[in-house]
């Protein structure tokens, strides 16, 4: 019984992929890469992408984790055509299929106690046999369905499961290696491996892209699909991501959560570009727009080898996108960081102007927001290192002179402010640095900023003059 009508699926779609995370934590970069590959394959083939939340682990699944996954997918702009679907809302469907399988002899009730199963396992291990259920209850059905029991899938005992993995090639697993899998627990809840099978069948999934840790599940799931008379999807198992030390990627390597990269000042385009290259490539090309990824992506080009995460490379990509993407777009993401850092941007230059001013020098949006605070609010202290270097008593005269010239300006623009600085240096017979650096510290509080004309125009005339006077008073107080 297909449920395409329930999911509003178009039967003419040739490719349908899915991303099916468990909501037991945040969306991590490994999951995001799997989602990206699955999404790209659907888009490349004019197919559809399904988002499914596999929340059957009732003890560990949380609404917060579900929200975090959805937030991560939305931030990465990995839009789905169908979903999100939740497995916990489909228990009736799973149990309906299980009951049919029992009737058809494809599954059976197992009443064995934990003690019996433990004894069986110990005996098999002692005899150096692979632990597996001995089908005791398949042949002893003297119990009644109202007694505590699980339901097991009657796995084939002969032959092999053979499938052509789109990434790894031919994989063959002998059926005598597989157990009679429990598909419904004693409490009546269906198990993960079974729910996945019914979902992939009902949702018309044609290609399953997932991590290599699922390879062992695949032959079990294929056997259940075959028993149900359901089509077998193409499977593609991608390798894990390692830290730069060769160990499995974890928190000790830095950010692992997708949203932590947002918080650290990365653009989604940079993270997507970086993730797509962790196991896939097209010649020597490093920079890929999303459109190029869709056009070029093929599962057969995904590497079997594990990939090492390199934060420096990601940072390089992020800096590229900060510089190259439209300033108006970057500014929308930058606005989040000002808010996060408690900076009120209502009084100051437009955020796209900040992006244009600082794109060359800032590698993250978090850094850009922090280093441009002086455009929007007053600072309380001057940087100590900059004070020692540039706030000597000899700085008072150029600061007073430049203040006088800036005060006299009728137009506050790049040309007039630049000329005022040049004229001050010429009249005092000083190099530009002897005027420009004290002025920079005076108006920004530090020795780092864009060019002075750009900085002064961004800060505005009134605040610039007040800050220069504050600096003059500060130097005089120091001298006293």
CSV table of C-alpha atoms in Angstrom, one decimal:
chain,number,residue,atom,x,y,z
A,1,UNK,CA,0.0,0.0,0.0
A,2,UNK,CA,1.7,3.2,-1.2
A,3,UNK,CA,1.0,6.5,0.5
A,4,UNK,CA,2.1,8.9,-2.3
A,5,UNK,CA,-1.3,10.6,-2.1
A,6,UNK,CA,-0.8,11.3,1.6
A,7,UNK,CA,2.5,12.9,1.0
A,8,UNK,CA,1.4,14.8,-2.2
A,9,UNK,CA,4.2,13.2,-4.1
A,10,UNK,CA,4.4,13.5,-7.9
A,11,UNK,CA,4.7,9.9,-9.3
A,12,UNK,CA,6.5,11.4,-12.4
A,13,UNK,CA,9.5,12.5,-10.3
A,14,UNK,CA,12.4,10.3,-11.3
A,15,UNK,CA,14.7,11.1,-8.3
A,16,UNK,CA,13.7,11.7,-4.7
A,17,UNK,CA,16.2,11.9,-1.9
A,18,UNK,CA,15.9,12.5,1.8
A,19,UNK,CA,17.7,13.7,4.8
A,20,UNK,CA,16.6,11.9,8.0
A,21,UNK,CA,18.4,13.2,11.2
A,22,UNK,CA,17.6,12.0,14.7
A,23,UNK,CA,16.7,15.0,16.9
A,24,UNK,CA,19.0,14.1,19.8
A,25,UNK,CA,21.3,17.1,19.4
A,26,UNK,CA,22.3,19.9,17.0
A,27,UNK,CA,22.9,19.6,13.3
A,28,UNK,CA,26.6,18.8,13.1
A,29,UNK,CA,28.8,19.3,10.1
A,30,UNK,CA,28.9,15.6,9.1
A,31,UNK,CA,25.1,15.6,9.0
A,32,UNK,CA,25.1,18.9,7.1
A,33,UNK,CA,27.4,17.5,4.5
A,34,UNK,CA,25.2,14.4,4.1
A,35,UNK,CA,22.1,16.7,3.7
A,36,UNK,CA,24.0,18.8,1.2
A,37,UNK,CA,25.0,15.8,-1.0
A,38,UNK,CA,21.5,14.4,-0.8
A,39,UNK,CA,20.0,17.9,-1.7
A,40,UNK,CA,22.4,18.4,-4.5
A,41,UNK,CA,21.7,15.1,-6.1
A,42,UNK,CA,18.0,15.8,-6.1
A,43,UNK,CA,18.5,19.2,-7.6
A,44,UNK,CA,21.0,18.0,-10.2
A,45,UNK,CA,18.4,15.5,-11.4
A,46,UNK,CA,15.4,17.8,-11.2
A,47,UNK,CA,14.1,15.7,-8.4
A,48,UNK,CA,12.7,16.3,-4.9
A,49,UNK,CA,14.2,16.5,-1.5
A,50,UNK,CA,12.4,15.2,1.6
A,51,UNK,CA,13.2,16.2,5.2
A,52,UNK,CA,12.3,13.5,7.8
A,53,UNK,CA,12.8,13.6,11.5
A,54,UNK,CA,13.6,10.2,12.9
A,55,UNK,CA,12.4,10.7,16.5
A,56,UNK,CA,11.7,7.1,17.5
A,57,UNK,CA,14.3,7.3,20.3
A,58,UNK,CA,11.8,8.8,22.7
A,59,UNK,CA,14.2,9.1,25.6
A,60,UNK,CA,16.8,11.2,23.7
A,61,UNK,CA,14.8,13.1,21.1
A,62,UNK,CA,13.9,16.6,22.1
A,63,UNK,CA,11.9,19.5,20.6
A,64,UNK,CA,15.0,21.7,21.1
A,65,UNK,CA,17.1,19.4,19.0
A,66,UNK,CA,14.4,19.3,16.3
A,67,UNK,CA,14.3,23.1,16.3
A,68,UNK,CA,18.1,23.3,16.0
A,69,UNK,CA,18.1,20.9,13.0
A,70,UNK,CA,15.4,23.0,11.2
A,71,UNK,CA,17.3,26.2,12.0
A,72,UNK,CA,20.5,24.8,10.6
A,73,UNK,CA,18.9,23.6,7.4
A,74,UNK,CA,17.2,26.9,6.9
A,75,UNK,CA,20.4,28.9,7.6
A,76,UNK,CA,22.2,26.7,4.9
A,77,UNK,CA,19.3,27.4,2.5
A,78,UNK,CA,18.8,23.6,2.0
A,79,UNK,CA,15.1,23.9,1.2
A,80,UNK,CA,12.9,20.7,1.1
A,81,UNK,CA,9.9,20.0,-1.1
A,82,UNK,CA,8.3,17.6,1.4
A,83,UNK,CA,8.3,17.6,5.2
A,84,UNK,CA,9.4,17.8,7.8
A,85,UNK,CA,7.8,14.4,8.6
A,86,UNK,CA,8.0,12.9,12.0
A,87,UNK,CA,8.2,9.1,12.6
A,88,UNK,CA,6.4,9.3,15.9
A,89,UNK,CA,3.3,10.5,14.0
A,90,UNK,CA,3.4,7.4,11.8
A,91,UNK,CA,3.3,4.6,14.4
A,92,UNK,CA,-0.1,3.4,13.2
A,93,UNK,CA,1.2,3.0,9.7
A,94,UNK,CA,4.3,1.0,10.9
A,95,UNK,CA,2.2,-1.3,13.1
A,96,UNK,CA,-0.3,-1.9,10.3
A,97,UNK,CA,2.6,-3.1,8.1
A,98,UNK,CA,4.0,-5.3,10.9
A,99,UNK,CA,0.6,-6.9,11.5
A,100,UNK,CA,0.3,-7.7,7.8
A,101,UNK,CA,3.8,-9.2,7.8
A,102,UNK,CA,2.9,-11.5,10.7
A,103,UNK,CA,-0.2,-12.6,8.8
A,104,UNK,CA,1.8,-13.3,5.7
A,105,UNK,CA,4.5,-15.2,7.6
A,106,UNK,CA,7.2,-12.6,6.9
A,107,UNK,CA,7.5,-11.8,10.6
A,108,UNK,CA,6.8,-13.6,13.9
A,109,UNK,CA,6.2,-12.9,17.6
A,110,UNK,CA,9.1,-13.8,19.9
A,111,UNK,CA,8.4,-14.4,23.6
A,112,UNK,CA,11.9,-15.3,24.7
A,113,UNK,CA,13.0,-13.8,28.0
A,114,UNK,CA,16.1,-11.7,28.5
A,115,UNK,CA,17.6,-14.5,30.5
A,116,UNK,CA,17.1,-17.0,27.7
A,117,UNK,CA,18.6,-14.6,25.1
A,118,UNK,CA,21.6,-14.0,27.4
A,119,UNK,CA,22.2,-17.7,27.9
A,120,UNK,CA,22.0,-18.2,24.1
A,121,UNK,CA,24.5,-15.5,23.4
A,122,UNK,CA,27.0,-16.8,26.0
A,123,UNK,CA,26.7,-20.3,24.6
A,124,UNK,CA,27.3,-19.0,21.0
A,125,UNK,CA,30.3,-16.9,22.1
A,126,UNK,CA,31.7,-19.9,24.0
A,127,UNK,CA,31.4,-22.0,20.8
A,128,UNK,CA,33.0,-19.2,18.8
A,129,UNK,CA,29.8,-18.7,16.8
A,130,UNK,CA,28.5,-15.3,15.7
A,131,UNK,CA,25.7,-14.3,18.2
A,132,UNK,CA,22.3,-14.5,16.5
A,133,UNK,CA,18.8,-15.5,17.4
A,134,UNK,CA,18.1,-19.2,17.0
A,135,UNK,CA,14.4,-18.9,15.9
A,136,UNK,CA,13.1,-20.7,18.9
A,137,UNK,CA,9.8,-18.8,18.7
A,138,UNK,CA,9.4,-19.3,15.0
A,139,UNK,CA,8.6,-22.9,15.6
A,140,UNK,CA,7.1,-22.6,19.1
A,141,UNK,CA,4.0,-20.4,18.9
A,142,UNK,CA,2.2,-21.8,22.0
A,143,UNK,CA,1.9,-18.3,23.5
A,144,UNK,CA,-0.9,-15.8,22.9
A,145,UNK,CA,-0.5,-12.3,21.4
A,146,UNK,CA,-1.5,-10.6,24.7
A,147,UNK,CA,1.6,-12.0,26.4
A,148,UNK,CA,4.7,-9.7,26.4
A,149,UNK,CA,6.6,-10.2,23.2
A,150,UNK,CA,8.7,-8.6,20.4
A,151,UNK,CA,8.2,-9.0,16.7
A,152,UNK,CA,11.1,-10.3,14.6
A,153,UNK,CA,11.6,-10.1,10.8
A,154,UNK,CA,12.0,-13.5,9.3
A,155,UNK,CA,15.3,-12.9,7.5
A,156,UNK,CA,16.3,-15.1,4.6
A,157,UNK,CA,18.8,-17.8,5.7
A,158,UNK,CA,20.3,-18.5,2.3
A,159,UNK,CA,22.0,-16.4,-0.4
A,160,UNK,CA,23.4,-12.9,0.0
A,161,UNK,CA,22.4,-9.3,-0.1
A,162,UNK,CA,24.2,-7.7,-3.0
A,163,UNK,CA,23.9,-4.0,-3.8
A,164,UNK,CA,25.8,-1.5,-5.9
A,165,UNK,CA,26.7,1.4,-3.6
A,166,UNK,CA,26.9,4.6,-5.6
A,167,UNK,CA,30.1,5.6,-3.7
A,168,UNK,CA,31.7,2.3,-2.7
A,169,UNK,CA,30.8,0.0,-5.5
A,170,UNK,CA,29.6,-3.6,-5.1
A,171,UNK,CA,28.8,-4.7,-1.5
A,172,UNK,CA,27.8,-8.3,-0.7
A,173,UNK,CA,26.7,-9.6,2.7
A,174,UNK,CA,25.8,-13.2,3.3
A,175,UNK,CA,22.3,-13.7,4.8
A,176,UNK,CA,23.7,-16.1,7.4
A,177,UNK,CA,25.6,-13.1,8.8
A,178,UNK,CA,22.2,-11.4,9.6
A,179,UNK,CA,19.9,-11.9,12.5
A,180,UNK,CA,16.1,-12.0,12.7
A,181,UNK,CA,15.9,-8.3,13.4
A,182,UNK,CA,13.4,-7.1,16.1
A,183,UNK,CA,11.0,-4.8,14.3
A,184,UNK,CA,8.6,-4.1,17.2
A,185,UNK,CA,9.5,-3.8,20.8
A,186,UNK,CA,7.7,-5.3,23.8
A,187,UNK,CA,6.0,-1.9,24.4
A,188,UNK,CA,4.6,-1.9,20.9
A,189,UNK,CA,6.9,0.7,19.4
A,190,UNK,CA,8.5,-0.1,16.0
A,191,UNK,CA,12.3,0.0,15.8
A,192,UNK,CA,14.5,2.3,13.8
A,193,UNK,CA,15.5,0.0,11.0
A,194,UNK,CA,11.9,-0.9,10.3
A,195,UNK,CA,10.5,2.6,10.4
A,196,UNK,CA,13.2,3.7,7.9
A,197,UNK,CA,12.2,1.0,5.4
A,198,UNK,CA,8.5,1.9,5.5
A,199,UNK,CA,9.3,5.6,5.3
A,200,UNK,CA,11.6,5.2,2.3
A,201,UNK,CA,8.9,3.0,0.6
A,202,UNK,CA,5.9,5.3,1.4
A,203,UNK,CA,7.9,8.5,0.5
A,204,UNK,CA,9.1,7.1,-2.8
A,205,UNK,CA,12.7,7.6,-2.0
A,206,UNK,CA,14.9,6.6,-4.9
A,207,UNK,CA,18.4,7.4,-3.6
A,208,UNK,CA,19.5,7.1,0.1
A,209,UNK,CA,22.6,9.2,0.8
A,210,UNK,CA,23.9,8.7,4.3
A,211,UNK,CA,27.0,8.1,6.4
A,212,UNK,CA,29.1,5.0,6.2
A,213,UNK,CA,28.1,4.1,9.8
A,214,UNK,CA,24.8,2.9,8.2
A,215,UNK,CA,26.4,0.3,5.9
A,216,UNK,CA,25.6,-2.5,8.3
A,217,UNK,CA,21.9,-1.5,8.4
A,218,UNK,CA,21.5,-1.6,4.6
A,219,UNK,CA,21.4,-5.3,3.9
A,220,UNK,CA,18.8,-5.7,6.7
A,221,UNK,CA,16.7,-2.9,5.2
A,222,UNK,CA,17.0,-4.3,1.7
A,223,UNK,CA,15.7,-7.7,2.9
A,224,UNK,CA,12.7,-6.1,4.5
A,225,UNK,CA,12.0,-4.0,1.4
A,226,UNK,CA,12.2,-7.2,-0.7
A,227,UNK,CA,9.8,-9.0,1.6
A,228,UNK,CA,7.3,-6.1,1.3
A,229,UNK,CA,7.7,-6.1,-2.5
A,230,UNK,CA,8.9,-2.5,-2.3
A,231,UNK,CA,11.4,-1.0,-4.8
A,232,UNK,CA,15.0,-0.9,-3.6
A,233,UNK,CA,16.6,2.6,-3.5
A,234,UNK,CA,20.1,3.2,-4.7
A,235,UNK,CA,22.4,3.6,-1.6
A,236,UNK,CA,25.3,5.9,-1.3
A,237,UNK,CA,27.4,5.7,1.9
A,238,UNK,CA,29.7,8.7,2.4
A,239,UNK,CA,32.9,8.5,4.5
A,240,UNK,CA,33.3,10.2,7.9
A,241,UNK,CA,34.9,13.6,8.5
A,242,UNK,CA,38.1,13.6,10.6
A,243,UNK,CA,39.7,16.4,12.5
A,244,UNK,CA,43.1,17.7,11.3
A,245,UNK,CA,44.7,15.2,13.7
A,246,UNK,CA,43.2,12.2,11.9
A,247,UNK,CA,40.7,11.5,14.7
A,248,UNK,CA,36.9,11.5,14.3
A,249,UNK,CA,35.7,15.1,14.2
A,250,UNK,CA,34.5,16.1,17.7
A,251,UNK,CA,34.1,19.2,19.9
A,252,UNK,CA,37.8,19.2,20.7
A,253,UNK,CA,38.5,20.2,17.1
A,254,UNK,CA,36.5,23.4,17.5
A,255,UNK,CA,33.0,24.0,16.3
A,256,UNK,CA,31.0,21.0,15.2
A,257,UNK,CA,27.5,22.4,15.2
A,258,UNK,CA,26.4,24.1,12.0
A,259,UNK,CA,24.9,27.0,14.0
A,260,UNK,CA,28.2,27.5,15.9
A,261,UNK,CA,29.7,28.4,12.5
A,262,UNK,CA,27.0,31.0,12.1
A,263,UNK,CA,27.8,32.3,15.6
A,264,UNK,CA,31.5,32.4,14.8
A,265,UNK,CA,30.9,34.7,11.8
A,266,UNK,CA,30.8,32.4,8.8
A,267,UNK,CA,28.5,32.8,5.8
A,268,UNK,CA,26.4,29.8,4.8
A,269,UNK,CA,27.9,30.0,1.3
A,270,UNK,CA,31.4,29.5,2.7
A,271,UNK,CA,30.3,26.5,4.8
A,272,UNK,CA,28.5,24.9,1.9
A,273,UNK,CA,31.4,25.4,-0.4
A,274,UNK,CA,33.7,23.9,2.2
A,275,UNK,CA,31.5,20.9,3.0
A,276,UNK,CA,30.9,20.0,-0.7
A,277,UNK,CA,34.7,19.8,-1.1
A,278,UNK,CA,35.1,17.4,1.9
A,279,UNK,CA,34.9,14.3,-0.3
A,280,UNK,CA,33.8,15.7,-3.7
A,281,UNK,CA,35.6,17.7,-6.3
A,282,UNK,CA,35.6,18.9,-9.9
A,283,UNK,CA,39.1,19.1,-11.3
A,284,UNK,CA,41.2,21.7,-9.4
A,285,UNK,CA,38.3,24.1,-8.8
A,286,UNK,CA,38.0,25.3,-5.2
A,287,UNK,CA,35.2,27.9,-5.4
A,288,UNK,CA,31.7,26.7,-6.2
A,289,UNK,CA,28.5,28.7,-6.2
A,290,UNK,CA,25.4,26.7,-5.3
A,291,UNK,CA,24.4,26.8,-8.9
A,292,UNK,CA,27.7,25.3,-10.0
A,293,UNK,CA,27.4,22.6,-7.3
A,294,UNK,CA,23.9,21.6,-8.6
A,295,UNK,CA,25.2,21.6,-12.2
A,296,UNK,CA,28.3,19.5,-11.5
A,297,UNK,CA,27.5,17.2,-8.5
A,298,UNK,CA,27.5,13.4,-9.1
A,299,UNK,CA,27.4,10.7,-6.4
A,300,UNK,CA,29.9,8.7,-8.4
A,301,UNK,CA,32.5,11.5,-7.9
A,302,UNK,CA,32.3,11.3,-4.1
A,303,UNK,CA,35.5,9.9,-2.6
A,304,UNK,CA,35.5,6.7,-0.5
A,305,UNK,CA,38.2,8.1,1.7
A,306,UNK,CA,37.7,10.0,4.9
A,307,UNK,CA,38.1,13.7,4.7
A,308,UNK,CA,40.1,15.9,7.1
A,309,UNK,CA,38.5,19.1,8.4
A,310,UNK,CA,40.7,22.2,7.9
A,311,UNK,CA,39.5,25.3,9.7
A,312,UNK,CA,42.1,27.5,7.9
A,313,UNK,CA,40.7,26.6,4.5
A,314,UNK,CA,37.2,27.3,5.7
A,315,UNK,CA,38.4,30.7,7.0
A,316,UNK,CA,40.0,31.4,3.6
A,317,UNK,CA,36.7,30.6,1.8
A,318,UNK,CA,34.7,32.8,4.2
A,319,UNK,CA,37.0,35.7,3.6
A,320,UNK,CA,36.5,35.1,-0.2
A,321,UNK,CA,32.7,35.2,0.2
A,322,UNK,CA,32.7,38.3,2.4
A,323,UNK,CA,34.6,40.1,-0.3
A,324,UNK,CA,32.8,38.7,-3.3
A,325,UNK,CA,29.1,38.4,-2.4
A,326,UNK,CA,27.0,41.5,-2.8
A,327,UNK,CA,27.5,43.9,0.2
A,328,UNK,CA,23.8,44.1,0.7
A,329,UNK,CA,23.5,40.4,1.2
A,330,UNK,CA,26.5,40.1,3.5
A,331,UNK,CA,25.1,43.0,5.5
A,332,UNK,CA,21.9,41.0,6.3
A,333,UNK,CA,24.1,38.3,7.9
A,334,UNK,CA,26.3,40.9,9.6
A,335,UNK,CA,23.2,42.5,11.2
A,336,UNK,CA,22.8,39.3,13.3
A,337,UNK,CA,26.2,39.7,14.8
A,338,UNK,CA,25.7,43.3,15.8
A,339,UNK,CA,22.5,42.2,17.6
A,340,UNK,CA,24.4,39.3,19.2
A,341,UNK,CA,27.1,41.6,20.5
A,342,UNK,CA,24.6,44.2,21.8
A,343,UNK,CA,25.6,46.9,19.3
A,344,UNK,CA,22.8,49.4,18.3
A,345,UNK,CA,23.4,50.2,14.6
A,346,UNK,CA,20.5,52.7,14.3
A,347,UNK,CA,23.0,55.6,14.6
A,348,UNK,CA,25.8,55.2,12.1
A,349,UNK,CA,26.6,54.2,8.5
A,350,UNK,CA,24.6,51.7,6.5
A,351,UNK,CA,25.7,48.1,7.2
A,352,UNK,CA,26.5,47.5,3.5
A,353,UNK,CA,28.9,50.4,3.7
A,354,UNK,CA,30.6,48.7,6.7
A,355,UNK,CA,30.9,45.6,4.6
A,356,UNK,CA,32.6,47.6,1.8
A,357,UNK,CA,34.9,49.3,4.2
A,358,UNK,CA,36.0,46.2,6.1
A,359,UNK,CA,35.7,43.2,3.7
A,360,UNK,CA,39.4,43.2,2.9
A,361,UNK,CA,40.6,43.1,6.5
A,362,UNK,CA,37.9,41.0,8.2
A,363,UNK,CA,37.8,37.2,7.7
A,364,UNK,CA,34.6,36.7,9.8
A,365,UNK,CA,31.4,38.7,10.3
A,366,UNK,CA,31.9,38.4,14.1
A,367,UNK,CA,35.3,40.1,13.7
A,368,UNK,CA,33.7,42.7,11.4
A,369,UNK,CA,31.0,43.6,13.9
A,370,UNK,CA,33.4,43.8,16.9
A,371,UNK,CA,36.0,45.9,15.0
A,372,UNK,CA,33.5,48.4,13.7
A,373,UNK,CA,31.8,49.1,17.1
A,374,UNK,CA,33.2,52.6,17.1
A,375,UNK,CA,31.1,53.6,14.1
A,376,UNK,CA,27.9,53.2,16.2
A,377,UNK,CA,28.8,53.8,19.8
A,378,UNK,CA,31.2,55.7,22.0
A,379,UNK,CA,34.2,53.9,23.4
A,380,UNK,CA,35.3,54.4,27.0
A,381,UNK,CA,39.0,53.7,26.7
A,382,UNK,CA,41.8,54.1,24.1
A,383,UNK,CA,43.9,51.0,23.2
A,384,UNK,CA,46.9,51.0,25.5
A,385,UNK,CA,49.4,50.0,22.9
A,386,UNK,CA,48.1,52.6,20.4
A,387,UNK,CA,48.3,55.3,23.2
A,388,UNK,CA,52.0,54.5,24.0
A,389,UNK,CA,52.9,54.7,20.3
A,390,UNK,CA,50.8,57.6,19.0
A,391,UNK,CA,49.6,59.7,21.9
A,392,UNK,CA,52.8,61.5,22.8
A,393,UNK,CA,52.7,65.2,23.6
A,394,UNK,CA,53.8,66.0,20.0
A,395,UNK,CA,50.4,64.7,18.8
A,396,UNK,CA,48.5,67.6,20.3
A,397,UNK,CA,49.4,70.1,17.7
A,398,UNK,CA,48.4,68.0,14.6
A,399,UNK,CA,45.2,66.9,16.4
A,400,UNK,CA,44.3,70.6,17.2
A,401,UNK,CA,45.1,71.6,13.6
A,402,UNK,CA,43.1,68.8,12.0
A,403,UNK,CA,40.2,69.5,14.3
A,404,UNK,CA,40.3,73.2,13.2
A,405,UNK,CA,40.3,72.2,9.5
A,406,UNK,CA,37.5,69.6,9.8
A,407,UNK,CA,35.3,72.0,11.8
A,408,UNK,CA,35.5,74.5,8.9
A,409,UNK,CA,34.3,72.0,6.3
A,410,UNK,CA,31.0,72.7,4.7
A,411,UNK,CA,30.8,69.3,3.0
A,412,UNK,CA,31.6,66.1,4.9
A,413,UNK,CA,32.8,63.7,2.3
A,414,UNK,CA,35.7,61.6,1.3
A,415,UNK,CA,37.5,64.3,-0.8
A,416,UNK,CA,37.2,67.1,1.7
A,417,UNK,CA,38.2,65.1,4.8
A,418,UNK,CA,41.2,63.6,2.8
A,419,UNK,CA,42.3,67.1,1.7
A,420,UNK,CA,42.0,68.4,5.3
A,421,UNK,CA,44.4,65.6,6.5
A,422,UNK,CA,46.9,66.3,3.7
A,423,UNK,CA,46.8,70.1,4.3
A,424,UNK,CA,47.5,69.6,8.0
A,425,UNK,CA,50.5,67.4,7.3
A,426,UNK,CA,51.8,69.9,4.7
A,427,UNK,CA,51.4,73.0,6.9
A,428,UNK,CA,53.1,71.3,9.8
A,429,UNK,CA,55.8,69.8,7.7
A,430,UNK,CA,54.9,66.3,9.0
A,431,UNK,CA,54.6,62.9,7.3
A,432,UNK,CA,51.0,61.7,6.8
A,433,UNK,CA,51.6,59.0,9.5
A,434,UNK,CA,52.3,61.7,12.2
A,435,UNK,CA,48.8,63.2,11.5
A,436,UNK,CA,46.9,60.1,10.4
A,437,UNK,CA,47.8,57.7,13.2
A,438,UNK,CA,47.0,60.0,16.2
A,439,UNK,CA,43.8,60.9,14.4
A,440,UNK,CA,42.9,57.2,13.9
A,441,UNK,CA,43.4,56.4,17.6
A,442,UNK,CA,41.5,59.5,18.5
A,443,UNK,CA,38.3,58.7,16.5
A,444,UNK,CA,38.3,54.8,16.7
A,445,UNK,CA,40.1,54.1,20.0
A,446,UNK,CA,42.6,51.8,18.3
A,447,UNK,CA,45.4,51.8,15.7
A,448,UNK,CA,43.3,49.7,13.2
A,449,UNK,CA,40.7,51.1,10.8
A,450,UNK,CA,40.0,51.6,7.1
A,451,UNK,CA,41.5,54.7,5.4
A,452,UNK,CA,40.9,57.8,7.5
A,453,UNK,CA,38.7,59.6,4.9
A,454,UNK,CA,36.4,56.5,4.8
A,455,UNK,CA,36.4,56.2,8.6
A,456,UNK,CA,35.7,59.9,9.3
A,457,UNK,CA,32.8,59.9,6.8
A,458,UNK,CA,31.4,56.8,8.5
A,459,UNK,CA,31.6,58.2,12.0
A,460,UNK,CA,30.2,61.6,11.0
A,461,UNK,CA,31.3,65.2,11.6
A,462,UNK,CA,29.8,65.8,15.0
A,463,UNK,CA,31.1,62.6,16.7
A,464,UNK,CA,34.5,62.9,14.9
A,465,UNK,CA,35.1,66.4,16.3
A,466,UNK,CA,34.0,65.4,19.8
A,467,UNK,CA,36.4,62.4,19.8
A,468,UNK,CA,39.3,64.5,18.6
A,469,UNK,CA,38.7,66.9,21.5
A,470,UNK,CA,38.5,64.0,23.9
A,471,UNK,CA,41.8,62.7,22.7
A,472,UNK,CA,43.5,66.1,23.0
A,473,UNK,CA,42.2,66.4,26.6
A,474,UNK,CA,43.5,62.8,27.3
A,475,UNK,CA,47.0,63.6,26.0
A,476,UNK,CA,47.2,66.8,28.0
A,477,UNK,CA,46.1,65.0,31.2
A,478,UNK,CA,48.7,62.4,30.6
A,479,UNK,CA,51.4,65.1,30.2
A,480,UNK,CA,50.3,66.8,33.4
